[in-house]
């Protein structure tokens, strides 16, 4: 995962970056499968790998000369940012490794989709009906916004 | 007796100045003239009333003149040292009120005719009122600082009035010269004031001049008189410095260079300021501080005064012999007569008849103001008619200007010391006082009296007799507005000598009687008549005796004509030494170092801001970077330093 | 939980993914590349939620829900971002970051 991620971030050609990201996403889906969250893995594959990557590829094709090489930032900037990221990563890792996580022994129970669905639509404690509705409104707003932005200047009323 | 109404005397001209000054462009000539004259007439009437009340009604208690002081605290330096503003009524200040009022009123009336048609008429009257206010304030001052403030104000008025014709470069230069020279002298004055204030703890005249305190060796003043500085006591040095200030204002050698150039101003200005009132401010200052001058260290400062005065009067009389410009002759004559007054103060004693020098000096101040103003106004009348200042352009004017002729003659006789005119009495008292005290100065002044008579009658004969010049425009007598003051002043010059001055003015404030010393009177009248006779021979009819005499004197004549090259010497000192060696390095320092530092601060601020504005680059990625690094740093701080 | 894999190792991976995403976000000069980096960051966060849920609180499902919502929001946001980029491309025929630097000093 990490190798593909680094490759995605440092590649000089756009399409290759997108493809590397696809590989990362697939790896993440595989990881979800390992954890036994099948539903989540499926969502990941459908929405992310299927939808978003396709969206990226379409936009890349619309905008770019694919064969041209991308510019990269100056070397000094790259080193500086790399250093900062390494420092941050080191800091976070040191904190994580110093913390004693109490891993709960579980009974290897796999989660059912039924449970996920019930939980998402339940009213009582632990129910997620409100975020569910909010998300749907958000998606609606996103759709409308995308349409308006994509339409461009012809939205003004003609006299 | 309440003399608080005297505060109105200076305030009325101040109000007139403000009214005329602020509305200078809107007020017409007639209105300005009437307003100015009316204001000053009110002040004059108040002054005369004050004099009448003081000298004849309420001034004396047991034969000693009382000093009335009304003052208010103006500013505190420390708990005990403070500056007051107020009025001080005592014999010499009342006398000066009368002098200043009379002369100023005459000049106001005269100016209505002389400056008629001039564009800056209103401005002129505004300045005249400003000057009157300043002079009144100076005369009525209760302490050293108040007199200094009004001293500077008088200097400013003089500057404005000398430079009245501001489009003429020579007038502008003359006004600058006057102001700078007097300012330089005032620097000494200020040092003297500060020293006295510091060592005696007071500026007030009443405390400083207290005769019992001055004769008592344990009083604060005399205690400090013992502290020596370069061989003289501190108080003596301070008094000499104060005298330097007075010498600058009164045009004593070597600070006299501004007075001849000040004649660039209009003639009424010369009459008012540079003959009768401002230039006697120095004499008034010494008279005001006379007890201090006399008692401190046996009167060493007073000797300085006497010798400076004597020397100045001699040198001025010699220079006046050769000048061509009639106003310059009168200017040097003024310097010479003020030298008389200073010398008379310098040799004066204190009690009873010994105070004759003081009385004579004040008397001469009074009479001199009258006839010198008359001389100047008469000269103005002549200049107005002939349109030239130079003696050579004039002659035979007695046929055209009779009133000016007679009044000028009366004034000339007065200044020459011919009885029964006023000058005889005052000059005789001065010479009598000198004879008793200091024989050297007596003989010097006797010679000067003769020279005075000579050059004055050279002037008179040269203008009104001498050659019969043919004029391009026939000169006519001046209008009534100009001749009326001439006549009034002539009457006073004639009869003022009979006033028994010593009853009113004396250093210890007790009146005494004087009488005429016949032998001294005979000597002074004799030398005066001799001077007149020589002038008669040389100048009454057109002849070349004068030219032969002047060429016989050769280079001495040249030197005197050039005023002993003192002006050139001053120019050399200032240009070569002060400007080049002292002022230029300072200017360089100011430009390069001081300005450079300021510029450096400004430029470095600009440079720093240019570097910092790169933070607002508009690039989102930079902002994200700052965001992330900030978070990392804060987390590090929390984890590692806050536990 | 996955046998043999401790929570620390997984958290290490997600941390690395996160910081790689940040590096890419700050370093890249192409707007679409920046978006790719943002996707990386969001994914790392989603994995974090799931892992902690599975290893420390296996009885609850909160982590799963959060991840679902994160995926949904990320999708919406990416769609809108692409449309804005395309609009920008219409105005200035470039998708470089340099073109968006107008709000500076």
PDB file of C-alpha atoms in Angstrom, chain B residues 129-365:
ATOM      1  CA  UNK B 129      -0.010  98.757  17.878  1.00  0.00           C
ATOM      2  CA  UNK B 130       1.822  95.489  18.442  1.00  0.00           C
ATOM      3  CA  UNK B 131       4.937  97.442  19.200  1.00  0.00           C
ATOM      4  CA  UNK B 132       3.097  99.731  21.587  1.00  0.00           C
ATOM      5  CA  UNK B 133       1.684  96.741  23.423  1.00  0.00           C
ATOM      6  CA  UNK B 134       5.114  95.149  23.705  1.00  0.00           C
ATOM      7  CA  UNK B 135       6.782  98.325  24.901  1.00  0.00           C
ATOM      8  CA  UNK B 136       4.100  98.969  27.508  1.00  0.00           C
ATOM      9  CA  UNK B 137       4.451  95.415  28.727  1.00  0.00           C
ATOM     10  CA  UNK B 138       8.205  95.808  28.969  1.00  0.00           C
ATOM     11  CA  UNK B 139       7.910  99.014  30.920  1.00  0.00           C
ATOM     12  CA  UNK B 140       5.346  97.649  33.338  1.00  0.00           C
ATOM     13  CA  UNK B 141       7.146  94.359  33.934  1.00  0.00           C
ATOM     14  CA  UNK B 142       7.337  93.110  37.495  1.00  0.00           C
ATOM     15  CA  UNK B 143      10.056  90.525  37.130  1.00  0.00           C
ATOM     16  CA  UNK B 144      13.006  89.593  34.961  1.00  0.00           C
ATOM     17  CA  UNK B 145      11.227  86.968  32.988  1.00  0.00           C
ATOM     18  CA  UNK B 146       8.307  89.177  32.109  1.00  0.00           C
ATOM     19  CA  UNK B 147      10.660  91.858  30.912  1.00  0.00           C
ATOM     20  CA  UNK B 148      12.487  89.245  28.843  1.00  0.00           C
ATOM     21  CA  UNK B 149       9.271  88.067  27.222  1.00  0.00           C
ATOM     22  CA  UNK B 150       8.298  91.579  26.243  1.00  0.00           C
ATOM     23  CA  UNK B 151      11.882  92.280  25.243  1.00  0.00           C
ATOM     24  CA  UNK B 152      11.613  89.569  22.630  1.00  0.00           C
ATOM     25  CA  UNK B 153       8.201  90.832  21.567  1.00  0.00           C
ATOM     26  CA  UNK B 154       9.645  94.266  21.023  1.00  0.00           C
ATOM     27  CA  UNK B 155      12.390  92.678  18.959  1.00  0.00           C
ATOM     28  CA  UNK B 156       9.812  90.936  16.838  1.00  0.00           C
ATOM     29  CA  UNK B 157       7.864  94.136  16.294  1.00  0.00           C
ATOM     30  CA  UNK B 158      11.057  95.873  15.294  1.00  0.00           C
ATOM     31  CA  UNK B 159      11.825  93.081  12.854  1.00  0.00           C
ATOM     32  CA  UNK B 160       8.372  93.329  11.312  1.00  0.00           C
ATOM     33  CA  UNK B 161       8.528  97.086  11.051  1.00  0.00           C
ATOM     34  CA  UNK B 162      12.062  97.369   9.676  1.00  0.00           C
ATOM     35  CA  UNK B 163      11.230  94.798   7.048  1.00  0.00           C
ATOM     36  CA  UNK B 164       7.949  96.523   6.279  1.00  0.00           C
ATOM     37  CA  UNK B 165       8.950  97.147   2.680  1.00  0.00           C
ATOM     38  CA  UNK B 166       9.495  93.455   2.299  1.00  0.00           C
ATOM     39  CA  UNK B 167      10.032  93.564  -1.418  1.00  0.00           C
ATOM     40  CA  UNK B 168      13.234  95.522  -0.989  1.00  0.00           C
ATOM     41  CA  UNK B 169      16.160  93.148  -0.403  1.00  0.00           C
ATOM     42  CA  UNK B 170      18.099  95.711   1.616  1.00  0.00           C
ATOM     43  CA  UNK B 171      15.141  96.142   3.967  1.00  0.00           C
ATOM     44  CA  UNK B 172      14.807  92.407   4.433  1.00  0.00           C
ATOM     45  CA  UNK B 173      18.523  92.073   5.109  1.00  0.00           C
ATOM     46  CA  UNK B 174      18.391  94.929   7.588  1.00  0.00           C
ATOM     47  CA  UNK B 175      15.505  93.450   9.510  1.00  0.00           C
ATOM     48  CA  UNK B 176      17.242  90.090   9.698  1.00  0.00           C
ATOM     49  CA  UNK B 177      20.422  91.759  10.885  1.00  0.00           C
ATOM     50  CA  UNK B 178      18.594  93.667  13.584  1.00  0.00           C
ATOM     51  CA  UNK B 179      16.829  90.609  14.841  1.00  0.00           C
ATOM     52  CA  UNK B 180      19.875  88.380  14.783  1.00  0.00           C
ATOM     53  CA  UNK B 181      22.150  90.842  16.540  1.00  0.00           C
ATOM     54  CA  UNK B 182      19.620  91.607  19.244  1.00  0.00           C
ATOM     55  CA  UNK B 183      18.818  87.927  19.601  1.00  0.00           C
ATOM     56  CA  UNK B 184      22.457  87.186  20.064  1.00  0.00           C
ATOM     57  CA  UNK B 185      22.614  89.796  22.796  1.00  0.00           C
ATOM     58  CA  UNK B 186      19.477  88.364  24.328  1.00  0.00           C
ATOM     59  CA  UNK B 187      21.268  85.070  24.694  1.00  0.00           C
ATOM     60  CA  UNK B 188      23.536  86.815  27.176  1.00  0.00           C
ATOM     61  CA  UNK B 189      20.485  88.368  28.768  1.00  0.00           C
ATOM     62  CA  UNK B 190      18.859  84.996  29.237  1.00  0.00           C
ATOM     63  CA  UNK B 191      21.977  83.514  30.757  1.00  0.00           C
ATOM     64  CA  UNK B 192      22.092  86.394  33.184  1.00  0.00           C
ATOM     65  CA  UNK B 193      18.466  85.944  34.112  1.00  0.00           C
ATOM     66  CA  UNK B 194      18.878  82.243  34.673  1.00  0.00           C
ATOM     67  CA  UNK B 195      21.957  82.737  36.786  1.00  0.00           C
ATOM     68  CA  UNK B 196      20.212  85.287  38.959  1.00  0.00           C
ATOM     69  CA  UNK B 197      17.171  83.100  39.236  1.00  0.00           C
ATOM     70  CA  UNK B 198      19.225  80.106  40.236  1.00  0.00           C
ATOM     71  CA  UNK B 199      21.428  81.790  42.761  1.00  0.00           C
ATOM     72  CA  UNK B 200      19.019  84.171  44.404  1.00  0.00           C
ATOM     73  CA  UNK B 201      15.902  82.079  44.022  1.00  0.00           C
ATOM     74  CA  UNK B 202      13.730  84.809  42.646  1.00  0.00           C
ATOM     75  CA  UNK B 203      13.130  86.805  39.501  1.00  0.00           C
ATOM     76  CA  UNK B 204      10.997  89.449  41.116  1.00  0.00           C
ATOM     77  CA  UNK B 205      12.224  93.036  40.949  1.00  0.00           C
ATOM     78  CA  UNK B 206      10.841  93.971  44.315  1.00  0.00           C
ATOM     79  CA  UNK B 207      12.829  91.271  46.069  1.00  0.00           C
ATOM     80  CA  UNK B 208      15.966  91.756  44.002  1.00  0.00           C
ATOM     81  CA  UNK B 209      16.076  95.499  44.380  1.00  0.00           C
ATOM     82  CA  UNK B 210      15.400  95.609  48.079  1.00  0.00           C
ATOM     83  CA  UNK B 211      18.092  98.000  49.369  1.00  0.00           C
ATOM     84  CA  UNK B 212      18.194  96.577  52.879  1.00  0.00           C
ATOM     85  CA  UNK B 213      18.694  93.100  51.489  1.00  0.00           C
ATOM     86  CA  UNK B 214      21.430  94.310  49.212  1.00  0.00           C
ATOM     87  CA  UNK B 215      23.326  96.101  51.923  1.00  0.00           C
ATOM     88  CA  UNK B 216      22.992  93.271  54.356  1.00  0.00           C
ATOM     89  CA  UNK B 217      25.760  90.812  53.696  1.00  0.00           C
ATOM     90  CA  UNK B 218      23.858  87.820  54.978  1.00  0.00           C
ATOM     91  CA  UNK B 219      20.892  88.066  52.668  1.00  0.00           C
ATOM     92  CA  UNK B 220      20.672  85.421  49.957  1.00  0.00           C
ATOM     93  CA  UNK B 221      21.695  87.830  47.253  1.00  0.00           C
ATOM     94  CA  UNK B 222      24.839  89.039  48.899  1.00  0.00           C
ATOM     95  CA  UNK B 223      25.750  85.555  50.037  1.00  0.00           C
ATOM     96  CA  UNK B 224      25.828  84.437  46.481  1.00  0.00           C
ATOM     97  CA  UNK B 225      27.680  87.536  45.547  1.00  0.00           C
ATOM     98  CA  UNK B 226      30.614  85.993  47.302  1.00  0.00           C
ATOM     99  CA  UNK B 227      30.835  82.960  45.055  1.00  0.00           C
ATOM    100  CA  UNK B 228      33.488  83.688  42.521  1.00  0.00           C
ATOM    101  CA  UNK B 229      33.742  82.635  38.938  1.00  0.00           C
ATOM    102  CA  UNK B 230      36.851  83.680  37.105  1.00  0.00           C
ATOM    103  CA  UNK B 231      37.524  86.397  39.581  1.00  0.00           C
ATOM    104  CA  UNK B 232      34.095  87.988  39.595  1.00  0.00           C
ATOM    105  CA  UNK B 233      31.207  87.019  41.706  1.00  0.00           C
ATOM    106  CA  UNK B 234      28.374  85.140  40.166  1.00  0.00           C
ATOM    107  CA  UNK B 235      25.921  87.960  40.553  1.00  0.00           C
ATOM    108  CA  UNK B 236      28.285  90.426  38.937  1.00  0.00           C
ATOM    109  CA  UNK B 237      28.752  88.137  35.973  1.00  0.00           C
ATOM    110  CA  UNK B 238      25.017  87.758  35.712  1.00  0.00           C
ATOM    111  CA  UNK B 239      24.562  91.517  35.828  1.00  0.00           C
ATOM    112  CA  UNK B 240      27.183  92.030  33.133  1.00  0.00           C
ATOM    113  CA  UNK B 241      25.426  89.442  30.970  1.00  0.00           C
ATOM    114  CA  UNK B 242      22.134  91.224  31.507  1.00  0.00           C
ATOM    115  CA  UNK B 243      23.845  94.413  30.488  1.00  0.00           C
ATOM    116  CA  UNK B 244      25.023  92.657  27.309  1.00  0.00           C
ATOM    117  CA  UNK B 245      21.394  92.087  26.471  1.00  0.00           C
ATOM    118  CA  UNK B 246      20.647  95.697  27.146  1.00  0.00           C
ATOM    119  CA  UNK B 247      23.627  96.784  25.081  1.00  0.00           C
ATOM    120  CA  UNK B 248      22.377  94.822  22.112  1.00  0.00           C
ATOM    121  CA  UNK B 249      18.986  96.391  22.238  1.00  0.00           C
ATOM    122  CA  UNK B 250      20.395  99.865  22.845  1.00  0.00           C
ATOM    123  CA  UNK B 251      23.038  99.619  20.131  1.00  0.00           C
ATOM    124  CA  UNK B 252      26.123  99.962  22.285  1.00  0.00           C
ATOM    125  CA  UNK B 253      29.504  99.101  20.840  1.00  0.00           C
ATOM    126  CA  UNK B 254      30.123  96.407  19.513  1.00  0.00           C
ATOM    127  CA  UNK B 255      26.506  95.392  19.043  1.00  0.00           C
ATOM    128  CA  UNK B 256      25.527  98.598  17.302  1.00  0.00           C
ATOM    129  CA  UNK B 257      25.785  97.395  13.727  1.00  0.00           C
ATOM    130  CA  UNK B 258      22.082  96.889  13.283  1.00  0.00           C
ATOM    131  CA  UNK B 259      20.992 100.423  14.078  1.00  0.00           C
ATOM    132  CA  UNK B 260      22.176 102.253  10.941  1.00  0.00           C
ATOM    133  CA  UNK B 261      20.766  99.514   8.731  1.00  0.00           C
ATOM    134  CA  UNK B 262      17.476  99.698  10.584  1.00  0.00           C
ATOM    135  CA  UNK B 263      16.901 102.999   8.883  1.00  0.00           C
ATOM    136  CA  UNK B 264      15.599 100.990   5.923  1.00  0.00           C
ATOM    137  CA  UNK B 265      12.265 101.012   7.645  1.00  0.00           C
ATOM    138  CA  UNK B 266       9.767 103.822   7.121  1.00  0.00           C
ATOM    139  CA  UNK B 267      10.666 107.006   8.939  1.00  0.00           C
ATOM    140  CA  UNK B 268       7.834 106.910  11.522  1.00  0.00           C
ATOM    141  CA  UNK B 269       9.221 103.526  12.535  1.00  0.00           C
ATOM    142  CA  UNK B 270      12.652 105.003  12.967  1.00  0.00           C
ATOM    143  CA  UNK B 271      11.174 107.765  15.059  1.00  0.00           C
ATOM    144  CA  UNK B 272       9.232 105.486  17.318  1.00  0.00           C
ATOM    145  CA  UNK B 273      11.434 102.504  17.728  1.00  0.00           C
ATOM    146  CA  UNK B 274      14.926 103.436  16.961  1.00  0.00           C
ATOM    147  CA  UNK B 275      15.043 106.828  18.504  1.00  0.00           C
ATOM    148  CA  UNK B 276      12.731 107.138  21.366  1.00  0.00           C
ATOM    149  CA  UNK B 277      11.482 103.890  22.783  1.00  0.00           C
ATOM    150  CA  UNK B 278      12.976 100.538  21.886  1.00  0.00           C
ATOM    151  CA  UNK B 279      16.570 101.564  21.956  1.00  0.00           C
ATOM    152  CA  UNK B 280      16.158 103.019  25.404  1.00  0.00           C
ATOM    153  CA  UNK B 281      14.925  99.659  26.644  1.00  0.00           C
ATOM    154  CA  UNK B 282      18.493  98.780  27.552  1.00  0.00           C
ATOM    155  CA  UNK B 283      18.864 101.943  29.582  1.00  0.00           C
ATOM    156  CA  UNK B 284      15.541 101.205  31.257  1.00  0.00           C
ATOM    157  CA  UNK B 285      16.717  97.702  32.129  1.00  0.00           C
ATOM    158  CA  UNK B 286      19.854  98.966  33.835  1.00  0.00           C
ATOM    159  CA  UNK B 287      17.821 101.615  35.624  1.00  0.00           C
ATOM    160  CA  UNK B 288      15.338  99.007  36.753  1.00  0.00           C
ATOM    161  CA  UNK B 289      18.099  96.853  38.244  1.00  0.00           C
ATOM    162  CA  UNK B 290      20.092  99.859  39.449  1.00  0.00           C
ATOM    163  CA  UNK B 291      20.216  98.955  43.164  1.00  0.00           C
ATOM    164  CA  UNK B 292      21.681  95.551  42.259  1.00  0.00           C
ATOM    165  CA  UNK B 293      24.195  97.099  39.905  1.00  0.00           C
ATOM    166  CA  UNK B 294      25.205  99.612  42.531  1.00  0.00           C
ATOM    167  CA  UNK B 295      25.486  97.462  45.617  1.00  0.00           C
ATOM    168  CA  UNK B 296      26.827  94.147  44.381  1.00  0.00           C
ATOM    169  CA  UNK B 297      30.559  93.988  44.891  1.00  0.00           C
ATOM    170  CA  UNK B 298      30.917  97.717  45.090  1.00  0.00           C
ATOM    171  CA  UNK B 299      29.407  98.341  41.702  1.00  0.00           C
ATOM    172  CA  UNK B 300      31.885  96.713  39.338  1.00  0.00           C
ATOM    173  CA  UNK B 301      29.135  95.969  36.840  1.00  0.00           C
ATOM    174  CA  UNK B 302      28.205  99.618  36.916  1.00  0.00           C
ATOM    175  CA  UNK B 303      31.726 100.598  35.824  1.00  0.00           C
ATOM    176  CA  UNK B 304      31.419  98.325  32.818  1.00  0.00           C
ATOM    177  CA  UNK B 305      28.188 100.095  31.954  1.00  0.00           C
ATOM    178  CA  UNK B 306      29.787 103.517  32.253  1.00  0.00           C
ATOM    179  CA  UNK B 307      32.769 102.784  30.072  1.00  0.00           C
ATOM    180  CA  UNK B 308      30.833 100.995  27.374  1.00  0.00           C
ATOM    181  CA  UNK B 309      28.413 103.895  27.267  1.00  0.00           C
ATOM    182  CA  UNK B 310      31.170 106.479  27.106  1.00  0.00           C
ATOM    183  CA  UNK B 311      33.069 104.700  24.380  1.00  0.00           C
ATOM    184  CA  UNK B 312      29.963 104.114  22.281  1.00  0.00           C
ATOM    185  CA  UNK B 313      28.945 107.751  22.440  1.00  0.00           C
ATOM    186  CA  UNK B 314      32.404 108.857  21.308  1.00  0.00           C
ATOM    187  CA  UNK B 315      32.676 106.465  18.405  1.00  0.00           C
ATOM    188  CA  UNK B 316      29.151 107.167  17.252  1.00  0.00           C
ATOM    189  CA  UNK B 317      29.669 110.913  17.288  1.00  0.00           C
ATOM    190  CA  UNK B 318      32.830 110.559  15.196  1.00  0.00           C
ATOM    191  CA  UNK B 319      31.097 108.371  12.617  1.00  0.00           C
ATOM    192  CA  UNK B 320      28.134 110.715  12.446  1.00  0.00           C
ATOM    193  CA  UNK B 321      30.393 113.523  11.310  1.00  0.00           C
ATOM    194  CA  UNK B 322      30.863 112.035   7.877  1.00  0.00           C
ATOM    195  CA  UNK B 323      27.659 110.268   6.882  1.00  0.00           C
ATOM    196  CA  UNK B 324      25.712 111.421   3.848  1.00  0.00           C
ATOM    197  CA  UNK B 325      22.370 109.793   4.529  1.00  0.00           C
ATOM    198  CA  UNK B 326      20.419 112.002   6.893  1.00  0.00           C
ATOM    199  CA  UNK B 327      18.746 109.121   8.640  1.00  0.00           C
ATOM    200  CA  UNK B 328      22.057 107.461   9.285  1.00  0.00           C
ATOM    201  CA  UNK B 329      23.378 110.660  10.852  1.00  0.00           C
ATOM    202  CA  UNK B 330      20.369 110.639  13.143  1.00  0.00           C
ATOM    203  CA  UNK B 331      20.875 106.946  13.891  1.00  0.00           C
ATOM    204  CA  UNK B 332      24.437 107.459  15.024  1.00  0.00           C
ATOM    205  CA  UNK B 333      23.321 110.472  16.958  1.00  0.00           C
ATOM    206  CA  UNK B 334      20.854 108.244  18.781  1.00  0.00           C
ATOM    207  CA  UNK B 335      23.596 105.765  19.581  1.00  0.00           C
ATOM    208  CA  UNK B 336      25.721 108.589  20.898  1.00  0.00           C
ATOM    209  CA  UNK B 337      22.987 109.987  23.126  1.00  0.00           C
ATOM    210  CA  UNK B 338      22.162 106.553  24.492  1.00  0.00           C
ATOM    211  CA  UNK B 339      25.833 106.243  25.318  1.00  0.00           C
ATOM    212  CA  UNK B 340      25.351 109.402  27.352  1.00  0.00           C
ATOM    213  CA  UNK B 341      22.477 107.810  29.233  1.00  0.00           C
ATOM    214  CA  UNK B 342      24.382 104.609  29.916  1.00  0.00           C
ATOM    215  CA  UNK B 343      27.396 106.483  31.086  1.00  0.00           C
ATOM    216  CA  UNK B 344      25.297 108.638  33.371  1.00  0.00           C
ATOM    217  CA  UNK B 345      23.805 105.534  34.941  1.00  0.00           C
ATOM    218  CA  UNK B 346      27.232 104.036  35.224  1.00  0.00           C
ATOM    219  CA  UNK B 347      28.723 106.825  37.266  1.00  0.00           C
ATOM    220  CA  UNK B 348      25.719 107.401  39.447  1.00  0.00           C
ATOM    221  CA  UNK B 349      25.684 107.106  43.215  1.00  0.00           C
ATOM    222  CA  UNK B 350      22.761 106.077  45.323  1.00  0.00           C
ATOM    223  CA  UNK B 351      21.362 108.343  47.989  1.00  0.00           C
ATOM    224  CA  UNK B 352      20.165 111.961  47.772  1.00  0.00           C
ATOM    225  CA  UNK B 353      22.256 114.235  45.577  1.00  0.00           C
ATOM    226  CA  UNK B 354      24.688 111.460  44.701  1.00  0.00           C
ATOM    227  CA  UNK B 355      21.978 109.831  42.685  1.00  0.00           C
ATOM    228  CA  UNK B 356      22.254 112.664  40.197  1.00  0.00           C
ATOM    229  CA  UNK B 357      23.592 110.393  37.490  1.00  0.00           C
ATOM    230  CA  UNK B 358      20.524 108.200  37.670  1.00  0.00           C
ATOM    231  CA  UNK B 359      18.149 111.142  37.623  1.00  0.00           C
ATOM    232  CA  UNK B 360      20.044 112.852  34.830  1.00  0.00           C
ATOM    233  CA  UNK B 361      20.028 109.692  32.755  1.00  0.00           C
ATOM    234  CA  UNK B 362      16.281 109.314  33.059  1.00  0.00           C
ATOM    235  CA  UNK B 363      15.782 112.997  32.396  1.00  0.00           C
ATOM    236  CA  UNK B 364      17.902 112.776  29.275  1.00  0.00           C
ATOM    237  CA  UNK B 365      15.918 109.723  28.202  1.00  0.00           C
TER     238      UNK B 365
END
